[in-house]
Amino acid sequence: MNPLQVVQLLLFPGLTFFVWLAFVFEWLERKTSARMQGRLGPVVTGPFGILQPVADFFKLASKEEIIPAQSDKFVLRWGPALYFAAPAIGIAFLPILGFQSILFDPLDLLFMLFILAFSTLMAAMLGYASAGRYSTIAVGRLVVQYTSYEVPLILSMVTPAVLARSLSIQGIAAAQGSMWYIVIVPVAFAVFIIASLAELEKPPFDIPSAKTEIVGGWMTEFSGNTLAYVKLTKSLSYVFLSALAVSLFLGGPGGPVISADQNLQALFYTVYFMVKLFAVGFLIFVIRTALARVRIDQATRLFWTFITPLSLAQLAVAIFVGFR
Amino acid sequence: MSEDLQHGQRKELSAGLIQYSVESAMPFGPIHPSLKEPEYFKLILEGERIVQVIPRIGYVHRGIERAAQERTWVKNIYLFERICGICSFAHSLGYTHAVEALTPFEVPKRAKYIRVIVAELERIHSHLLWLGLLGHWAGFDTLFMWIWKDREHILDLEEAITGNRVHKSYSTFGGVRMDLPDGIAAKLKTEMKYIEKRVDYYENLVGAEETLTVRTKGVGRISQETARRLSPVGPLLRCTGIARDVRVEDPYAAYDEIAPRVQTSNDGDIASLLTLRLNEIRESCWMVSEAAERLPTGPYKVSIPRAVPRGESMFHVEAPRGELFYFVKSGGGSAPERVKIRTSTMANLLTATEMLKGCTLADVPVVLTGMDPCFGCMDRISVLDVGQSKEWSVRGEELRTYGIEYYRKRLS
Amino acid sequence: MKEVSRRRVGKALGEMFRTALEKPVTEEYPFGDKVVTERFRGRLDIDPVKCTGCSICEIVCPAEVITMVPVGKKLIGTREVEIKRPSFELFTCISCGQCVDDCKFGALTLTHTFELAVFKKESTLMKKGLNIGK
Amino acid sequence: MSSEDLAKLAASLGGSLATRPKSVELTITPDKVLDACKSIASIPGLYHLTTITGLDLGEEIGLLYQFWQGRGFVVVRTAVPKANPKIQSISGTLASATLYEAEIQDLLGVSFDGNPYLGKKLLLPDNYPAEAPPPLRKEADPEKIRKMMELE
């Protein structure tokens, strides 16, 4: 790993950039969902309240941390770091500056699947470790919901891989030069969005953290630092999943090539990427504001009886189209 | 109540209350984000399905009936309207009517019309509040925000007429304390048209939005037979198809001239409660504009001497949640000898526990809100447990501090 | 999102965008001005000149906020009569306006101020009525 | 329920009937209350037990079973001696009476045999002193009870 890569990994298209994006996304979500509900949304901190998520993070981080007595101390101390690491590593595999992502591996799409599974596993572990009555029920729901949306999520991620005949995100993004995959396999895109809504526990699938029934869901017992990092990770995985959707279905940083010189074009690629990223992000929280929360049994029935066969059919169509 | 239950033992009790103990009895309350007021339900679960619900109430108990015996008749108006934050005018209406029934005086016609206007405004604002809360508990916060945005119109109207958004302190013995501000009739009509337009929009939104109907259709169903047995009141009774409304059966104030058409729906679940309350809002909008139209001229108040003649009187009014009953016994003195208040939530509680049976845990808040509980209403008799009980309630917050201040000053 | 799964999901979309364009309802108090209707019942106020110390308000007040305080002596004919004036513990006042209605001399009014937070509890004790114009 | 049936019922149970502007009152002895309520409840028109009111009448605790009959109130009035305030619970036939009786049990100390809440508390806090008189009775002095419960 030469020093440039390390700088890229930690600074620009890497960690700091995405953490900043996570805060911006959280702010955007709160502001527009407020506006759509006739409210004002955060106003005080910074211009138009843009620093509100940052303020929340530092306020929470400075708060005293209460560790429940019978909880598993070890997991509660190290768990959030691992939970944060999952999306943090994932973003390194996404091509932003050009069609060359920071870390590359011919099979990194499979690694993405592992990351999605790993972050849900960590959430479940944290929930169990905090040993609260409400969090144990919430973890039960989390796992049930995970088993229902995992299959369609994988199928919808594999469809573009079949079309591009490559298992690396970079390869898939590059293969979309002529036609974005959202046009060829729109259903896969829709299924990916619905499944990522369930992964991010956003309405209508925010059942594990349903504040009205089981207080804070699996996050009930967290406080102080743990809660700050868990909340940050949730916004970070929100950005990560939107970025994944952009790379797999909207051609990653692809767009008209304007200037010959290398760095300027890299800048344009980033701009294309950002525009698409915000479009997908906006789409997700429009849905989040428009829908009510469904019950856990209804969610599983919806996924198994409707969405999984749909994504299977889409995969079949993709295979047929791909090999013609 | 279930402490001494053995595991798996099932005992048939009267009134369909079956004592049943299973390994996981889940406490729901007394302080829980979904409950705006501390009530405590011990849910006996099998997995996520509820088998038995045991209510334990009394957490916002302020001993109002005992306190009423130590206050003069006029001071009690302000005490009783603070029983409930949402149906506060219904309480002061019930109490003033009960006392007026003991005196030979006749309330002027204009005052009766004004009372109908303010009572129906309060019904609209209570139903809108309930509708928004139901959206919130079903996870649909957008609906909650919109509906409470529209509810502001009604609260502004109430503030313009009575001076206060919630505790109106407007009805007194012999009529109302202030006349309607001039030019209010036109404003009332335009606002009512706006509310009717909004209610039409919400009706097709709530009826069609799949993620919401799925949470309310067939959830918490009560049959007409259970309703007859447990005799709930108000919308909870009317949603099973039994058309009973105090405003029609025993018209008070000006309800004999502006009679509401009693709304019913017939499958007794939360969805039918939704449409029922929406229609009731439309009905109240019609009644307010009708009353504003036919408002007679004349005095708005007749003065009644302080001491109330000896005697007993019973009066019931149709509060937003159902029949609210006042019994007043006067010994001829400056304070009542006994005041008995039976609020609508007290009558609906048994039916609510019946509705909860068979639902899953996720339905509890939706079903509980379906009953539109107002526990501040129900808990108003007991000893001074103000200091000891850990009340936490947003709506009752002001009542709580008032209660504590009163007792600390009164007894220190 | 394509209407993929359910036929009537997302009914609220149209209204959402319409509300997004309208001005939000939140009143920007304390930055903007707070609109209060003419009949709003805020803090109690007394006009010491009009008050005659008849103590009707003390009898009528539901929250027992008012206590009559002797402020001096007055000579009526030969008898010396003690003059009393009301002092208000506004901390427990519920702004119901019963005293305003029953005060025959119009000495009491309910103002529109609603910012009642104070640093010291004693400062809610209103003694304005005590300094009778000598 | 027409007034003749009520008069017949009053006669059969050895009680007296008094008609008031908006209500008909049937005064009977405590042991006949269950039969009276049963016959009122069995009327085809929709009976509705509005509530049960408890009154502290000095030596006795008055109980008013107030029914709403769609046109007027029908009240069954009875009184139990304070010495041993016991009466048969009507929650067997009228399920809605369960909570009303439980409330009077807590606050006036009348015990309704057969009520699911007998011996259990509905409204009173757990640490309400057993020796203190029920709160709504005249002899219950809030001051004393407060000290007994060591509040603040």
PDB file of N, CA and C in Angstrom, chain A residues 36-39 133-134 137 141 203-204 211-215 288-296 298, chain B residues 25-27 32 34 48 136-142 145-146 209 211 214-215 219 360-363 365:
ATOM      1  N   MET A  36     -41.273  18.055   4.543  1.00  0.00           N
ATOM      2  CA  MET A  36     -42.436  17.377   3.944  1.00  0.00           C
ATOM      3  C   MET A  36     -43.546  17.201   4.966  1.00  0.00           C
ATOM      4  N   GLN A  37     -43.189  17.297   6.236  1.00  0.00           N
ATOM      5  CA  GLN A  37     -44.245  17.181   7.244  1.00  0.00           C
ATOM      6  C   GLN A  37     -44.692  18.552   7.731  1.00  0.00           C
ATOM      7  N   GLY A  38     -44.261  19.589   7.033  1.00  0.00           N
ATOM      8  CA  GLY A  38     -44.705  20.917   7.430  1.00  0.00           C
ATOM      9  C   GLY A  38     -43.922  21.471   8.598  1.00  0.00           C
ATOM     10  N   ARG A  39     -42.819  20.795   8.949  1.00  0.00           N
ATOM     11  CA  ARG A  39     -42.036  21.310  10.072  1.00  0.00           C
ATOM     12  C   ARG A  39     -40.814  22.049   9.554  1.00  0.00           C
ATOM     13  N   ARG A 133     -34.546  -6.450  28.574  1.00  0.00           N
ATOM     14  CA  ARG A 133     -35.717  -7.261  28.174  1.00  0.00           C
ATOM     15  C   ARG A 133     -36.185  -6.840  26.794  1.00  0.00           C
ATOM     16  N   TYR A 134     -36.213  -5.527  26.592  1.00  0.00           N
ATOM     17  CA  TYR A 134     -36.713  -5.062  25.286  1.00  0.00           C
ATOM     18  C   TYR A 134     -35.718  -5.391  24.188  1.00  0.00           C
ATOM     19  N   ILE A 137     -35.956  -8.976  22.824  1.00  0.00           N
ATOM     20  CA  ILE A 137     -37.078  -9.170  21.869  1.00  0.00           C
ATOM     21  C   ILE A 137     -36.706  -8.517  20.538  1.00  0.00           C
ATOM     22  N   ARG A 141     -36.434 -10.009  16.620  1.00  0.00           N
ATOM     23  CA  ARG A 141     -37.073  -9.469  15.408  1.00  0.00           C
ATOM     24  C   ARG A 141     -36.016  -9.145  14.358  1.00  0.00           C
ATOM     25  N   PRO A 203     -38.173   3.009   8.311  1.00  0.00           N
ATOM     26  CA  PRO A 203     -39.586   2.663   8.034  1.00  0.00           C
ATOM     27  C   PRO A 203     -39.731   2.290   6.568  1.00  0.00           C
ATOM     28  N   PRO A 204     -40.540   1.451   6.096  1.00  0.00           N
ATOM     29  CA  PRO A 204     -41.520   0.684   6.879  1.00  0.00           C
ATOM     30  C   PRO A 204     -40.974  -0.547   7.576  1.00  0.00           C
ATOM     31  N   LYS A 211     -39.698   2.264  18.198  1.00  0.00           N
ATOM     32  CA  LYS A 211     -39.654   2.943  19.500  1.00  0.00           C
ATOM     33  C   LYS A 211     -40.984   2.849  20.224  1.00  0.00           C
ATOM     34  N   THR A 212     -42.058   2.592  19.479  1.00  0.00           N
ATOM     35  CA  THR A 212     -43.336   2.651  20.190  1.00  0.00           C
ATOM     36  C   THR A 212     -43.631   1.341  20.914  1.00  0.00           C
ATOM     37  N   GLU A 213     -43.097   0.242  20.416  1.00  0.00           N
ATOM     38  CA  GLU A 213     -43.455  -0.982  21.146  1.00  0.00           C
ATOM     39  C   GLU A 213     -42.338  -1.364  22.113  1.00  0.00           C
ATOM     40  N   ILE A 214     -41.146  -1.464  21.532  1.00  0.00           N
ATOM     41  CA  ILE A 214     -40.077  -1.939  22.415  1.00  0.00           C
ATOM     42  C   ILE A 214     -39.054  -0.823  22.546  1.00  0.00           C
ATOM     43  N   VAL A 215     -39.472   0.236  23.153  1.00  0.00           N
ATOM     44  CA  VAL A 215     -38.648   1.362  23.577  1.00  0.00           C
ATOM     45  C   VAL A 215     -37.583   1.692  22.520  1.00  0.00           C
ATOM     46  N   ARG A 288     -39.054   6.575   3.198  1.00  0.00           N
ATOM     47  CA  ARG A 288     -39.116   6.483   4.668  1.00  0.00           C
ATOM     48  C   ARG A 288     -40.191   7.407   5.227  1.00  0.00           C
ATOM     49  N   THR A 289     -40.368   8.583   4.622  1.00  0.00           N
ATOM     50  CA  THR A 289     -41.360   9.531   5.166  1.00  0.00           C
ATOM     51  C   THR A 289     -42.767   9.143   4.750  1.00  0.00           C
ATOM     52  N   ALA A 290     -42.859   8.366   3.666  1.00  0.00           N
ATOM     53  CA  ALA A 290     -44.203   8.166   3.093  1.00  0.00           C
ATOM     54  C   ALA A 290     -44.891   6.946   3.687  1.00  0.00           C
ATOM     55  N   LEU A 291     -44.109   6.058   4.358  1.00  0.00           N
ATOM     56  CA  LEU A 291     -44.763   4.789   4.703  1.00  0.00           C
ATOM     57  C   LEU A 291     -44.836   4.602   6.218  1.00  0.00           C
ATOM     58  N   ALA A 292     -45.825   3.805   6.633  1.00  0.00           N
ATOM     59  CA  ALA A 292     -45.938   3.466   8.074  1.00  0.00           C
ATOM     60  C   ALA A 292     -45.187   2.170   8.304  1.00  0.00           C
ATOM     61  N   ARG A 293     -45.043   1.790   9.562  1.00  0.00           N
ATOM     62  CA  ARG A 293     -44.228   0.616   9.898  1.00  0.00           C
ATOM     63  C   ARG A 293     -45.116  -0.626   9.803  1.00  0.00           C
ATOM     64  N   VAL A 294     -44.613  -1.646   9.156  1.00  0.00           N
ATOM     65  CA  VAL A 294     -45.404  -2.887   9.057  1.00  0.00           C
ATOM     66  C   VAL A 294     -44.994  -3.810  10.203  1.00  0.00           C
ATOM     67  N   ARG A 295     -45.870  -4.759  10.521  1.00  0.00           N
ATOM     68  CA  ARG A 295     -45.544  -5.703  11.604  1.00  0.00           C
ATOM     69  C   ARG A 295     -44.538  -6.716  11.103  1.00  0.00           C
ATOM     70  N   ILE A 296     -43.876  -7.387  12.027  1.00  0.00           N
ATOM     71  CA  ILE A 296     -42.790  -8.302  11.637  1.00  0.00           C
ATOM     72  C   ILE A 296     -43.342  -9.451  10.787  1.00  0.00           C
ATOM     73  N   GLN A 298     -45.934  -9.403   8.876  1.00  0.00           N
ATOM     74  CA  GLN A 298     -46.293  -8.895   7.541  1.00  0.00           C
ATOM     75  C   GLN A 298     -45.028  -8.663   6.713  1.00  0.00           C
TER      76      GLN A 298
ATOM     77  N   ALA B  25     -44.373 -13.082  31.662  1.00  0.00           N
ATOM     78  CA  ALA B  25     -45.342 -11.998  31.861  1.00  0.00           C
ATOM     79  C   ALA B  25     -44.575 -10.702  31.617  1.00  0.00           C
ATOM     80  N   MET B  26     -45.006  -9.965  30.613  1.00  0.00           N
ATOM     81  CA  MET B  26     -44.201  -8.811  30.183  1.00  0.00           C
ATOM     82  C   MET B  26     -44.828  -7.544  30.755  1.00  0.00           C
ATOM     83  N   PRO B  27     -44.079  -6.780  31.551  1.00  0.00           N
ATOM     84  CA  PRO B  27     -44.685  -5.544  32.064  1.00  0.00           C
ATOM     85  C   PRO B  27     -44.738  -4.503  30.940  1.00  0.00           C
ATOM     86  N   HIS B  32     -43.683   4.196  29.799  1.00  0.00           N
ATOM     87  CA  HIS B  32     -43.302   3.592  28.514  1.00  0.00           C
ATOM     88  C   HIS B  32     -43.532   4.665  27.452  1.00  0.00           C
ATOM     89  N   SER B  34     -44.646   4.711  24.680  1.00  0.00           N
ATOM     90  CA  SER B  34     -45.869   4.746  23.860  1.00  0.00           C
ATOM     91  C   SER B  34     -47.046   5.199  24.706  1.00  0.00           C
ATOM     92  N   GLU B  48     -45.229 -13.827  21.064  1.00  0.00           N
ATOM     93  CA  GLU B  48     -45.592 -12.409  20.932  1.00  0.00           C
ATOM     94  C   GLU B  48     -47.106 -12.231  21.046  1.00  0.00           C
ATOM     95  N   HIS B 136     -48.883   7.894  14.631  1.00  0.00           N
ATOM     96  CA  HIS B 136     -47.551   7.851  15.250  1.00  0.00           C
ATOM     97  C   HIS B 136     -47.255   6.456  15.771  1.00  0.00           C
ATOM     98  N   TRP B 137     -48.238   5.854  16.466  1.00  0.00           N
ATOM     99  CA  TRP B 137     -47.947   4.527  17.033  1.00  0.00           C
ATOM    100  C   TRP B 137     -47.790   3.514  15.921  1.00  0.00           C
ATOM    101  N   ALA B 138     -48.429   3.742  14.762  1.00  0.00           N
ATOM    102  CA  ALA B 138     -48.260   2.760  13.684  1.00  0.00           C
ATOM    103  C   ALA B 138     -46.991   3.080  12.901  1.00  0.00           C
ATOM    104  N   GLY B 139     -46.222   4.020  13.414  1.00  0.00           N
ATOM    105  CA  GLY B 139     -44.942   4.291  12.775  1.00  0.00           C
ATOM    106  C   GLY B 139     -45.069   5.246  11.604  1.00  0.00           C
ATOM    107  N   PHE B 140     -46.226   5.913  11.459  1.00  0.00           N
ATOM    108  CA  PHE B 140     -46.434   6.762  10.285  1.00  0.00           C
ATOM    109  C   PHE B 140     -46.320   8.220  10.743  1.00  0.00           C
ATOM    110  N   ASP B 141     -45.116   8.704  11.007  1.00  0.00           N
ATOM    111  CA  ASP B 141     -44.982  10.016  11.648  1.00  0.00           C
ATOM    112  C   ASP B 141     -45.452  11.156  10.759  1.00  0.00           C
ATOM    113  N   THR B 142     -45.392  10.949   9.457  1.00  0.00           N
ATOM    114  CA  THR B 142     -45.826  12.042   8.569  1.00  0.00           C
ATOM    115  C   THR B 142     -47.287  12.379   8.834  1.00  0.00           C
ATOM    116  N   MET B 145     -47.672  14.388  11.984  1.00  0.00           N
ATOM    117  CA  MET B 145     -47.297  15.816  11.895  1.00  0.00           C
ATOM    118  C   MET B 145     -48.381  16.600  11.158  1.00  0.00           C
ATOM    119  N   TRP B 146     -48.864  16.035  10.062  1.00  0.00           N
ATOM    120  CA  TRP B 146     -49.868  16.779   9.283  1.00  0.00           C
ATOM    121  C   TRP B 146     -51.110  17.039  10.093  1.00  0.00           C
ATOM    122  N   GLU B 209     -53.741   3.723   2.370  1.00  0.00           N
ATOM    123  CA  GLU B 209     -52.293   3.513   2.565  1.00  0.00           C
ATOM    124  C   GLU B 209     -52.079   2.108   3.139  1.00  0.00           C
ATOM    125  N   THR B 211     -49.620   0.342   4.135  1.00  0.00           N
ATOM    126  CA  THR B 211     -48.839   0.025   5.350  1.00  0.00           C
ATOM    127  C   THR B 211     -49.627   0.401   6.598  1.00  0.00           C
ATOM    128  N   VAL B 214     -52.938  -2.233   6.961  1.00  0.00           N
ATOM    129  CA  VAL B 214     -52.481  -3.563   7.402  1.00  0.00           C
ATOM    130  C   VAL B 214     -52.350  -3.557   8.930  1.00  0.00           C
ATOM    131  N   ARG B 215     -52.012  -2.388   9.513  1.00  0.00           N
ATOM    132  CA  ARG B 215     -51.848  -2.339  10.976  1.00  0.00           C
ATOM    133  C   ARG B 215     -53.187  -2.164  11.688  1.00  0.00           C
ATOM    134  N   VAL B 219     -57.597  -5.612  13.495  1.00  0.00           N
ATOM    135  CA  VAL B 219     -56.772  -5.655  14.725  1.00  0.00           C
ATOM    136  C   VAL B 219     -57.652  -5.214  15.895  1.00  0.00           C
ATOM    137  N   THR B 360     -50.814  -9.229  18.843  1.00  0.00           N
ATOM    138  CA  THR B 360     -49.376  -9.419  19.114  1.00  0.00           C
ATOM    139  C   THR B 360     -48.850  -8.179  19.831  1.00  0.00           C
ATOM    140  N   LEU B 361     -47.633  -8.309  20.319  1.00  0.00           N
ATOM    141  CA  LEU B 361     -47.063  -7.212  21.096  1.00  0.00           C
ATOM    142  C   LEU B 361     -47.023  -5.934  20.272  1.00  0.00           C
ATOM    143  N   ALA B 362     -46.765  -6.095  18.969  1.00  0.00           N
ATOM    144  CA  ALA B 362     -46.624  -4.902  18.131  1.00  0.00           C
ATOM    145  C   ALA B 362     -47.945  -4.161  18.057  1.00  0.00           C
ATOM    146  N   ASP B 363     -49.053  -4.860  18.293  1.00  0.00           N
ATOM    147  CA  ASP B 363     -50.357  -4.189  18.162  1.00  0.00           C
ATOM    148  C   ASP B 363     -50.722  -3.428  19.428  1.00  0.00           C
ATOM    149  N   PRO B 365     -49.607  -0.887  21.274  1.00  0.00           N
ATOM    150  CA  PRO B 365     -49.835   0.566  21.263  1.00  0.00           C
ATOM    151  C   PRO B 365     -50.977   0.958  20.341  1.00  0.00           C
TER     152      PRO B 365
END
